[in-house]
Each structure stands twice: as structure tokens, then as C-alpha cells.
Amino acid sequence: MPSITPSLWFDDNLEEAAAFYTSIFPNSSVEKLNRYTEAGPGTPGEVVSASFVLDGNRFVGINGGPQFAFTEAVSFLVRCVDQKEVDYYWNRLVDGGEESQCGWLKDRFGLSWQIVPDRLYELLDDPDPARATAATKAMLGMRKIVIAELEAAVRGS
């Protein structure tokens, strides 16, 4: 069976991005940095492409220039077991980036992430429609997902 590997297009900061991401996720490493040679077309020694692993998931990247930018149309979902994990990933990935809503953020490279606790899915799937609706409304008012606030909203429904 073939494997599927996300391929990310960076302007000229792929090496920095790979180091940033691998510093955040466990079981991660930069596998290979491919550099331009004297044959070009870029400056010899500068990174043109790379492969890296984030918590066992392989990614590749290219320094392709400014022609294309990341958009929210593609994001990476990080499912977290508890608030401690949500806080860990949120705080590190948003550093130098920007918060959005409903657990979404853009990191300093413009890549979108969704940092979502498993508890959110449990509350959204509650068989009681009033409780599920309360969880949805609470989530829609949040930037970073806060489990205690979700549960308080559901209790108040």
C-alpha cells in the first residue's frame, strides 16, 4: 500500500520550520536537509528541501519561494488527551503566530493547526441535544479550547 506524506511549501525558512516542529512533538527528527550545490539553481549550501518526522508522521518540505502561502484550507489536527496537552501544543505552536477560534491557530510560518481535546468530541456527541448544543456554543466562543469551560457550559444547559 502506498504511503501518503504531506508536502509543505515554504518561502525560504524550511530549515527553521523543521527544527521548530521537531522541538515540539515527541518522537520527532529532521531526517535529511537537501542543499543546493554549485549546479544551482539556488545559492550553494542553502536548503532546497527536507524530510522530517513529527511524532512518527513523515513530512517533506521545499523552499519554493513566495509564490504560494499556507491557508486555512489545509490544517493539521492535534488530538489531545487532556488540558495539559492542549496547553502544551497550543502555547508552543502559537508562539510567534496568531490565535484563531475553535481551537485553531496559525504558527509563525503561517501553517494552520487545530488543537483539540478528545473531551470536546465526547461533549459534541452527547446524546442529549441540549448538552451537545451547549458544548458547540461554548466552543464557538473560544480561541484555545478549555475543557473546564466546555463542561461548565454543558452543566448549565
CSV table of N, CA and C in Angstrom, one decimal:
chain,number,residue,atom,x,y,z
A,1,MET,N,0.8,-1.2,0.0
A,1,MET,CA,0.0,0.0,0.0
A,1,MET,C,0.9,1.2,0.0
A,2,PRO,N,0.6,2.2,-0.8
A,2,PRO,CA,1.4,3.4,-0.8
A,2,PRO,C,1.2,4.3,0.4
A,3,SER,N,2.2,5.1,0.7
A,3,SER,CA,2.0,5.9,1.9
A,3,SER,C,1.7,7.3,1.4
A,4,ILE,N,1.1,8.1,2.3
A,4,ILE,CA,0.7,9.5,2.0
A,4,ILE,C,1.6,10.4,2.9
A,5,THR,N,2.3,11.3,2.3
A,5,THR,CA,3.2,12.2,3.0
A,5,THR,C,2.8,13.6,2.7
A,6,PRO,N,2.5,14.4,3.7
A,6,PRO,CA,2.3,15.8,3.5
A,6,PRO,C,3.5,16.5,3.0
A,7,SER,N,3.4,17.3,2.0
A,7,SER,CA,4.5,18.1,1.4
A,7,SER,C,4.2,19.6,1.6
A,8,LEU,N,5.0,20.3,2.3
A,8,LEU,CA,4.8,21.7,2.6
A,8,LEU,C,5.7,22.6,1.9
A,9,TRP,N,5.2,23.7,1.4
A,9,TRP,CA,5.9,24.7,0.6
A,9,TRP,C,6.2,25.9,1.5
A,10,PHE,N,7.5,26.1,1.7
A,10,PHE,CA,7.9,27.3,2.5
A,10,PHE,C,8.6,28.3,1.5
A,11,ASP,N,8.7,29.5,2.0
A,11,ASP,CA,9.3,30.6,1.2
A,11,ASP,C,10.8,30.3,1.2
A,12,ASP,N,11.4,30.5,2.4
A,12,ASP,CA,12.9,30.2,2.5
A,12,ASP,C,13.3,29.8,3.9
A,13,ASN,N,12.3,29.4,4.7
A,13,ASN,CA,12.6,29.1,6.1
A,13,ASN,C,12.3,27.6,6.5
A,14,LEU,N,12.4,26.7,5.6
A,14,LEU,CA,12.2,25.3,5.8
A,14,LEU,C,13.0,24.7,6.9
A,15,GLU,N,14.3,25.0,6.9
A,15,GLU,CA,15.2,24.5,8.0
A,15,GLU,C,14.8,25.0,9.3
A,16,GLU,N,14.4,26.2,9.5
A,16,GLU,CA,13.9,26.8,10.8
A,16,GLU,C,12.6,26.1,11.2
A,17,ALA,N,11.7,25.9,10.2
A,17,ALA,CA,10.4,25.3,10.5
A,17,ALA,C,10.6,23.9,10.9
A,18,ALA,N,11.4,23.1,10.2
A,18,ALA,CA,11.6,21.7,10.6
A,18,ALA,C,12.2,21.6,12.0
A,19,ALA,N,13.1,22.5,12.4
A,19,ALA,CA,13.7,22.5,13.7
A,19,ALA,C,12.6,22.9,14.7
A,20,PHE,N,11.8,23.8,14.4
A,20,PHE,CA,10.8,24.3,15.3
A,20,PHE,C,9.8,23.1,15.6
A,21,TYR,N,9.2,22.5,14.5
A,21,TYR,CA,8.3,21.5,14.7
A,21,TYR,C,8.8,20.2,15.4
A,22,THR,N,10.0,19.8,15.1
A,22,THR,CA,10.6,18.7,15.7
A,22,THR,C,11.0,18.9,17.2
A,23,SER,N,11.1,20.2,17.6
A,23,SER,CA,11.3,20.5,19.0
A,23,SER,C,10.1,20.4,19.8
A,24,ILE,N,8.9,20.4,19.2
A,24,ILE,CA,7.6,20.4,19.9
A,24,ILE,C,7.1,19.1,20.1
A,25,PHE,N,7.1,18.3,19.0
A,25,PHE,CA,6.5,16.9,19.0
A,25,PHE,C,7.4,15.8,19.5
A,26,PRO,N,7.0,14.9,20.3
A,26,PRO,CA,7.8,13.8,20.7
A,26,PRO,C,8.1,12.9,19.5
A,27,ASN,N,9.1,12.0,19.6
A,27,ASN,CA,9.4,11.0,18.6
A,27,ASN,C,9.5,11.7,17.2
A,28,SER,N,10.3,12.8,17.2
A,28,SER,CA,10.4,13.6,16.0
A,28,SER,C,11.9,13.9,15.7
A,29,SER,N,12.2,14.0,14.4
A,29,SER,CA,13.5,14.3,14.0
A,29,SER,C,13.6,14.9,12.6
A,30,VAL,N,14.6,15.6,12.3
A,30,VAL,CA,14.9,16.0,10.9
A,30,VAL,C,15.6,14.9,10.3
A,31,GLU,N,15.1,14.3,9.2
A,31,GLU,CA,15.7,13.1,8.6
A,31,GLU,C,16.8,13.6,7.6
A,32,LYS,N,16.5,14.6,6.8
A,32,LYS,CA,17.5,15.0,5.8
A,32,LYS,C,17.2,16.4,5.4
A,33,LEU,N,18.3,17.2,5.2
A,33,LEU,CA,18.3,18.5,4.6
A,33,LEU,C,19.0,18.4,3.3
A,34,ASN,N,18.4,18.7,2.2
A,34,ASN,CA,19.0,18.7,0.9
A,34,ASN,C,19.3,20.2,0.5
A,35,ARG,N,20.6,20.4,0.2
A,35,ARG,CA,21.1,21.7,-0.1
A,35,ARG,C,21.5,21.9,-1.5
A,36,TYR,N,21.3,23.1,-2.0
A,36,TYR,CA,21.8,23.4,-3.4
A,36,TYR,C,23.3,23.2,-3.5
A,37,THR,N,23.7,22.8,-4.7
A,37,THR,CA,25.1,22.6,-4.9
A,37,THR,C,25.5,23.7,-5.9
A,38,GLU,N,26.7,23.6,-6.3
A,38,GLU,CA,27.3,24.6,-7.3
A,38,GLU,C,26.5,24.6,-8.6
A,39,ALA,N,25.7,23.5,-8.9
A,39,ALA,CA,25.0,23.3,-10.1
A,39,ALA,C,23.7,24.2,-10.1
A,40,GLY,N,23.3,24.7,-8.8
A,40,GLY,CA,22.2,25.6,-8.7
A,40,GLY,C,20.9,24.9,-8.7
A,41,PRO,N,19.8,25.5,-8.9
A,41,PRO,CA,19.7,26.9,-9.3
A,41,PRO,C,19.8,27.9,-8.2
A,42,GLY,N,19.7,27.4,-6.9
A,42,GLY,CA,19.8,28.4,-5.8
A,42,GLY,C,21.2,28.6,-5.3
A,43,THR,N,21.4,29.3,-4.2
A,43,THR,CA,22.7,29.6,-3.7
A,43,THR,C,23.3,28.3,-3.1
A,44,PRO,N,24.5,27.9,-3.4
A,44,PRO,CA,25.1,26.7,-2.9
A,44,PRO,C,25.1,26.7,-1.4
A,45,GLY,N,24.7,25.6,-0.8
A,45,GLY,CA,24.6,25.5,0.7
A,45,GLY,C,23.3,25.8,1.3
A,46,GLU,N,22.4,26.5,0.6
A,46,GLU,CA,21.1,26.8,1.2
A,46,GLU,C,20.2,25.6,1.0
A,47,VAL,N,19.3,25.4,2.0
A,47,VAL,CA,18.4,24.3,1.9
A,47,VAL,C,17.3,24.5,0.8
A,48,VAL,N,17.2,23.4,0.0
A,48,VAL,CA,16.1,23.4,-1.0
A,48,VAL,C,15.0,22.5,-0.6
A,49,SER,N,15.2,21.4,0.1
A,49,SER,CA,14.2,20.5,0.5
A,49,SER,C,14.6,19.8,1.7
A,50,ALA,N,13.6,19.1,2.4
A,50,ALA,CA,14.0,18.4,3.6
A,50,ALA,C,12.9,17.3,3.8
A,51,SER,N,13.2,16.4,4.7
A,51,SER,CA,12.3,15.4,5.2
A,51,SER,C,12.4,15.4,6.7
A,52,PHE,N,11.3,15.3,7.4
A,52,PHE,CA,11.3,15.3,8.8
A,52,PHE,C,10.1,14.5,9.3
A,53,VAL,N,10.2,14.1,10.6
A,53,VAL,CA,9.2,13.2,11.2
A,53,VAL,C,8.7,13.9,12.4
A,54,LEU,N,7.3,14.0,12.5
A,54,LEU,CA,6.7,14.6,13.7
A,54,LEU,C,5.8,13.5,14.3
A,55,ASP,N,6.3,13.1,15.5
A,55,ASP,CA,5.6,12.0,16.3
A,55,ASP,C,5.3,10.8,15.4
A,56,GLY,N,6.2,10.4,14.6
A,56,GLY,CA,6.1,9.2,13.8
A,56,GLY,C,5.5,9.5,12.4
A,57,ASN,N,5.0,10.7,12.1
A,57,ASN,CA,4.5,11.0,10.8
A,57,ASN,C,5.5,11.8,10.0
A,58,ARG,N,5.7,11.2,8.8
A,58,ARG,CA,6.7,11.8,7.9
A,58,ARG,C,6.1,13.0,7.1
A,59,PHE,N,6.9,14.1,7.0
A,59,PHE,CA,6.6,15.2,6.2
A,59,PHE,C,7.8,15.5,5.3
A,60,VAL,N,7.5,16.2,4.2
A,60,VAL,CA,8.6,16.7,3.3
A,60,VAL,C,8.3,18.2,3.1
A,61,GLY,N,9.3,18.9,2.8
A,61,GLY,CA,9.2,20.3,2.6
A,61,GLY,C,10.1,20.8,1.5
A,62,ILE,N,9.7,22.0,0.9
A,62,ILE,CA,10.6,22.6,-0.1
A,62,ILE,C,10.6,24.1,0.2
A,63,ASN,N,11.7,24.7,-0.1
A,63,ASN,CA,11.9,26.1,-0.1
A,63,ASN,C,11.6,26.6,-1.5
A,64,GLY,N,10.3,26.8,-1.8
A,64,GLY,CA,9.9,27.1,-3.2
A,64,GLY,C,9.8,28.6,-3.5
A,65,GLY,N,9.9,29.4,-2.5
A,65,GLY,CA,9.8,30.8,-2.8
A,65,GLY,C,8.4,31.3,-2.4
A,66,PRO,N,8.2,32.6,-2.6
A,66,PRO,CA,6.9,33.2,-2.1
A,66,PRO,C,5.7,33.1,-2.9
A,67,GLN,N,5.8,32.3,-4.0
A,67,GLN,CA,4.6,32.2,-4.9
A,67,GLN,C,3.3,31.6,-4.2
A,68,PHE,N,3.5,30.8,-3.2
A,68,PHE,CA,2.3,30.2,-2.6
A,68,PHE,C,2.5,30.3,-1.1
A,69,ALA,N,1.3,30.6,-0.4
A,69,ALA,CA,1.3,30.7,1.0
A,69,ALA,C,0.3,29.7,1.6
A,70,PHE,N,0.6,29.3,2.8
A,70,PHE,CA,-0.4,28.4,3.5
A,70,PHE,C,-1.7,29.2,3.7
A,71,THR,N,-2.8,28.4,3.7
A,71,THR,CA,-4.1,29.0,4.0
A,71,THR,C,-4.8,28.0,5.0
A,72,GLU,N,-5.9,28.5,5.6
A,72,GLU,CA,-6.7,27.6,6.5
A,72,GLU,C,-7.3,26.5,5.8
A,73,ALA,N,-7.3,26.5,4.4
A,73,ALA,CA,-7.9,25.4,3.7
A,73,ALA,C,-7.3,24.0,4.0
A,74,VAL,N,-6.0,24.1,4.5
A,74,VAL,CA,-5.3,22.9,5.0
A,74,VAL,C,-4.8,23.1,6.3
A,75,SER,N,-5.1,22.2,7.3
A,75,SER,CA,-4.6,22.4,8.6
A,75,SER,C,-4.2,21.0,9.2
A,76,PHE,N,-3.5,21.0,10.3
A,76,PHE,CA,-3.2,19.7,10.9
A,76,PHE,C,-3.9,19.7,12.3
A,77,LEU,N,-4.5,18.6,12.5
A,77,LEU,CA,-5.3,18.4,13.8
A,77,LEU,C,-4.4,17.6,14.8
A,78,VAL,N,-4.3,18.2,16.0
A,78,VAL,CA,-3.6,17.5,17.0
A,78,VAL,C,-4.6,17.2,18.1
A,79,ARG,N,-4.9,15.9,18.2
A,79,ARG,CA,-5.9,15.4,19.3
A,79,ARG,C,-5.2,15.2,20.6
A,80,CYS,N,-5.7,15.8,21.6
A,80,CYS,CA,-5.1,15.9,22.9
A,80,CYS,C,-5.9,15.1,23.9
A,81,VAL,N,-5.2,14.4,24.9
A,81,VAL,CA,-6.0,13.6,25.9
A,81,VAL,C,-6.5,14.5,27.0
A,82,ASP,N,-5.9,15.6,27.3
A,82,ASP,CA,-6.3,16.5,28.4
A,82,ASP,C,-5.9,17.9,28.2
A,83,GLN,N,-6.3,18.7,29.2
A,83,GLN,CA,-6.0,20.2,29.1
A,83,GLN,C,-4.5,20.4,29.1
A,84,LYS,N,-3.7,19.6,29.8
A,84,LYS,CA,-2.3,19.8,29.9
A,84,LYS,C,-1.7,19.7,28.5
A,85,GLU,N,-2.1,18.7,27.7
A,85,GLU,CA,-1.7,18.5,26.3
A,85,GLU,C,-2.1,19.7,25.4
A,86,VAL,N,-3.4,20.1,25.6
A,86,VAL,CA,-3.9,21.2,24.8
A,86,VAL,C,-3.0,22.5,25.1
A,87,ASP,N,-2.8,22.8,26.3
A,87,ASP,CA,-1.9,23.9,26.7
A,87,ASP,C,-0.5,23.8,26.1
A,88,TYR,N,0.1,22.6,26.2
A,88,TYR,CA,1.4,22.4,25.7
A,88,TYR,C,1.5,22.7,24.2
A,89,TYR,N,0.7,22.1,23.4
A,89,TYR,CA,0.8,22.3,22.0
A,89,TYR,C,0.3,23.6,21.5
A,90,TRP,N,-0.7,24.1,22.2
A,90,TRP,CA,-1.2,25.5,21.8
A,90,TRP,C,-0.1,26.5,22.1
A,91,ASN,N,0.4,26.5,23.3
A,91,ASN,CA,1.4,27.6,23.7
A,91,ASN,C,2.6,27.5,22.8
A,92,ARG,N,3.1,26.3,22.4
A,92,ARG,CA,4.3,26.3,21.6
A,92,ARG,C,4.0,26.6,20.2
A,93,LEU,N,2.9,26.1,19.6
A,93,LEU,CA,2.7,26.3,18.2
A,93,LEU,C,2.2,27.8,17.9
A,94,VAL,N,1.5,28.4,18.8
A,94,VAL,CA,1.1,29.8,18.6
A,94,VAL,C,2.2,30.8,18.9
A,95,ASP,N,3.3,30.4,19.5
A,95,ASP,CA,4.4,31.3,19.8
A,95,ASP,C,4.9,31.9,18.5
A,96,GLY,N,4.7,33.2,18.3
A,96,GLY,CA,5.2,33.9,17.1
A,96,GLY,C,4.1,33.8,16.0
A,97,GLY,N,3.0,33.2,16.3
A,97,GLY,CA,1.9,33.1,15.3
A,97,GLY,C,0.7,33.8,15.7
A,98,GLU,N,-0.5,33.3,15.4
A,98,GLU,CA,-1.7,34.0,15.9
A,98,GLU,C,-2.8,33.0,16.2
A,99,GLU,N,-3.6,33.4,17.2
A,99,GLU,CA,-4.7,32.6,17.6
A,99,GLU,C,-5.9,32.8,16.6
A,100,SER,N,-6.7,31.8,16.4
A,100,SER,CA,-7.9,32.0,15.6
A,100,SER,C,-9.1,31.6,16.5
A,101,GLN,N,-10.0,30.8,16.2
A,101,GLN,CA,-11.1,30.4,17.0
A,101,GLN,C,-11.3,28.9,17.0
A,102,CYS,N,-12.1,28.4,17.9
A,102,CYS,CA,-12.5,27.0,18.0
A,102,CYS,C,-11.3,26.0,18.0
A,103,GLY,N,-10.2,26.4,18.6
A,103,GLY,CA,-9.0,25.6,18.7
A,103,GLY,C,-8.1,25.7,17.6
A,104,TRP,N,-8.3,26.6,16.7
A,104,TRP,CA,-7.4,26.8,15.5
A,104,TRP,C,-6.4,27.9,15.8
A,105,LEU,N,-5.2,27.7,15.2
A,105,LEU,CA,-4.2,28.8,15.3
A,105,LEU,C,-3.3,28.7,14.0
A,106,LYS,N,-2.6,29.8,13.8
A,106,LYS,CA,-1.6,29.8,12.7
A,106,LYS,C,-0.2,29.9,13.4
A,107,ASP,N,0.7,29.1,13.1
A,107,ASP,CA,2.0,29.2,13.7
A,107,ASP,C,2.8,30.3,13.0
A,108,ARG,N,4.0,30.5,13.4
A,108,ARG,CA,4.9,31.6,12.9
A,108,ARG,C,5.2,31.5,11.4
A,109,PHE,N,5.0,30.3,10.8
A,109,PHE,CA,5.2,30.1,9.4
A,109,PHE,C,4.0,30.2,8.6
A,110,GLY,N,2.8,30.4,9.3
A,110,GLY,CA,1.6,30.6,8.6
A,110,GLY,C,0.8,29.3,8.4
A,111,LEU,N,1.3,28.2,9.0
A,111,LEU,CA,0.6,26.9,8.9
A,111,LEU,C,-0.5,26.8,9.9
A,112,SER,N,-1.6,26.3,9.5
A,112,SER,CA,-2.8,26.2,10.5
A,112,SER,C,-2.8,24.9,11.2
A,113,TRP,N,-3.1,25.0,12.5
A,113,TRP,CA,-3.3,23.8,13.3
A,113,TRP,C,-4.6,23.9,14.1
A,114,GLN,N,-5.1,22.7,14.4
A,114,GLN,CA,-6.3,22.6,15.3
A,114,GLN,C,-5.8,21.8,16.5
A,115,ILE,N,-5.9,22.4,17.7
A,115,ILE,CA,-5.5,21.7,18.9
A,115,ILE,C,-6.8,21.4,19.6
A,116,VAL,N,-7.2,20.1,19.7
A,116,VAL,CA,-8.5,19.7,20.1
A,116,VAL,C,-8.4,18.6,21.1
A,117,PRO,N,-9.0,18.8,22.3
A,117,PRO,CA,-9.1,17.7,23.3
A,117,PRO,C,-10.1,16.7,22.9
A,118,ASP,N,-9.8,15.4,23.2
A,118,ASP,CA,-10.8,14.4,23.0
A,118,ASP,C,-12.1,14.7,23.7
A,119,ARG,N,-12.1,15.3,24.8
A,119,ARG,CA,-13.3,15.6,25.6
A,119,ARG,C,-14.3,16.5,24.7
A,120,LEU,N,-13.8,17.3,23.9
A,120,LEU,CA,-14.7,18.1,23.0
A,120,LEU,C,-15.5,17.2,22.2
A,121,TYR,N,-14.9,16.2,21.5
A,121,TYR,CA,-15.7,15.3,20.7
A,121,TYR,C,-16.7,14.5,21.5
A,122,GLU,N,-16.3,14.1,22.7
A,122,GLU,CA,-17.3,13.4,23.6
A,122,GLU,C,-18.5,14.3,23.9
A,123,LEU,N,-18.2,15.6,24.2
A,123,LEU,CA,-19.3,16.5,24.5
A,123,LEU,C,-20.2,16.8,23.3
A,124,LEU,N,-19.6,17.0,22.1
A,124,LEU,CA,-20.3,17.3,20.9
A,124,LEU,C,-21.2,16.1,20.5
A,125,ASP,N,-20.8,14.9,20.9
A,125,ASP,CA,-21.5,13.7,20.5
A,125,ASP,C,-22.5,13.2,21.6
A,126,ASP,N,-22.7,14.1,22.6
A,126,ASP,CA,-23.6,13.8,23.7
A,126,ASP,C,-25.0,13.5,23.1
A,127,PRO,N,-25.6,12.4,23.6
A,127,PRO,CA,-26.9,12.0,23.1
A,127,PRO,C,-28.0,13.0,23.4
A,128,ASP,N,-27.8,13.9,24.4
A,128,ASP,CA,-28.7,14.9,24.8
A,128,ASP,C,-28.5,16.1,23.9
A,129,PRO,N,-29.4,16.5,23.0
A,129,PRO,CA,-29.1,17.6,22.1
A,129,PRO,C,-28.9,18.9,22.8
A,130,ALA,N,-29.5,19.1,23.9
A,130,ALA,CA,-29.2,20.4,24.6
A,130,ALA,C,-27.8,20.5,25.1
A,131,ARG,N,-27.3,19.4,25.6
A,131,ARG,CA,-25.9,19.3,26.0
A,131,ARG,C,-24.9,19.5,24.9
A,132,ALA,N,-25.2,18.8,23.8
A,132,ALA,CA,-24.3,18.9,22.6
A,132,ALA,C,-24.3,20.4,22.1
A,133,THR,N,-25.5,21.0,22.0
A,133,THR,CA,-25.6,22.3,21.6
A,133,THR,C,-24.9,23.3,22.5
A,134,ALA,N,-25.0,23.1,23.8
A,134,ALA,CA,-24.2,23.9,24.8
A,134,ALA,C,-22.7,23.8,24.5
A,135,ALA,N,-22.2,22.6,24.3
A,135,ALA,CA,-20.8,22.4,24.0
A,135,ALA,C,-20.4,23.1,22.7
A,136,THR,N,-21.2,23.0,21.7
A,136,THR,CA,-20.9,23.7,20.4
A,136,THR,C,-20.9,25.2,20.6
A,137,LYS,N,-21.9,25.8,21.3
A,137,LYS,CA,-21.9,27.2,21.5
A,137,LYS,C,-20.6,27.7,22.3
A,138,ALA,N,-20.3,26.9,23.4
A,138,ALA,CA,-19.1,27.2,24.2
A,138,ALA,C,-17.8,27.2,23.3
A,139,MET,N,-17.7,26.2,22.5
A,139,MET,CA,-16.5,26.0,21.6
A,139,MET,C,-16.4,27.2,20.7
A,140,LEU,N,-17.6,27.6,20.1
A,140,LEU,CA,-17.6,28.7,19.1
A,140,LEU,C,-17.1,30.0,19.7
A,141,GLY,N,-17.2,30.2,21.0
A,141,GLY,CA,-16.7,31.4,21.7
A,141,GLY,C,-15.3,31.4,22.2
A,142,MET,N,-14.6,30.3,21.9
A,142,MET,CA,-13.3,30.1,22.4
A,142,MET,C,-12.2,30.3,21.3
A,143,ARG,N,-11.0,30.6,21.7
A,143,ARG,CA,-9.9,30.5,20.9
A,143,ARG,C,-9.2,29.2,21.2
A,144,LYS,N,-8.4,29.1,22.3
A,144,LYS,CA,-7.9,27.8,22.7
A,144,LYS,C,-9.1,27.1,23.4
A,145,ILE,N,-9.2,25.8,23.2
A,145,ILE,CA,-10.3,25.1,23.8
A,145,ILE,C,-9.9,24.8,25.3
A,146,VAL,N,-10.8,25.2,26.2
A,146,VAL,CA,-10.6,25.0,27.6
A,146,VAL,C,-11.7,24.0,28.1
A,147,ILE,N,-11.3,22.8,28.4
A,147,ILE,CA,-12.2,21.7,28.8
A,147,ILE,C,-13.1,22.1,30.0
A,148,ALA,N,-12.6,22.8,31.0
A,148,ALA,CA,-13.4,23.1,32.1
A,148,ALA,C,-14.5,24.1,31.7
A,149,GLU,N,-14.3,25.0,30.8
A,149,GLU,CA,-15.3,25.9,30.3
A,149,GLU,C,-16.4,25.1,29.5
A,150,LEU,N,-15.9,24.2,28.7
A,150,LEU,CA,-16.9,23.3,28.0
A,150,LEU,C,-17.8,22.6,28.9
A,151,GLU,N,-17.2,22.0,29.9
A,151,GLU,CA,-18.0,21.2,30.8
A,151,GLU,C,-18.9,22.1,31.7
A,152,ALA,N,-18.5,23.3,32.0
A,152,ALA,CA,-19.4,24.2,32.7
A,152,ALA,C,-20.6,24.6,31.9
A,153,ALA,N,-20.4,24.8,30.6
A,153,ALA,CA,-21.4,25.2,29.7
A,153,ALA,C,-22.4,24.0,29.6
A,154,VAL,N,-22.0,22.8,29.5
A,154,VAL,CA,-22.8,21.6,29.4
A,154,VAL,C,-23.6,21.4,30.7
A,155,ARG,N,-23.0,21.6,31.8
A,155,ARG,CA,-23.7,21.5,33.1
A,155,ARG,C,-24.8,22.5,33.2
A,156,GLY,N,-24.6,23.7,32.6
A,156,GLY,CA,-25.6,24.8,32.7
A,156,GLY,C,-26.7,24.7,31.7
A,157,SER,N,-26.6,23.7,30.8
A,157,SER,CA,-27.6,23.6,29.8
A,157,SER,C,-28.9,23.0,30.3
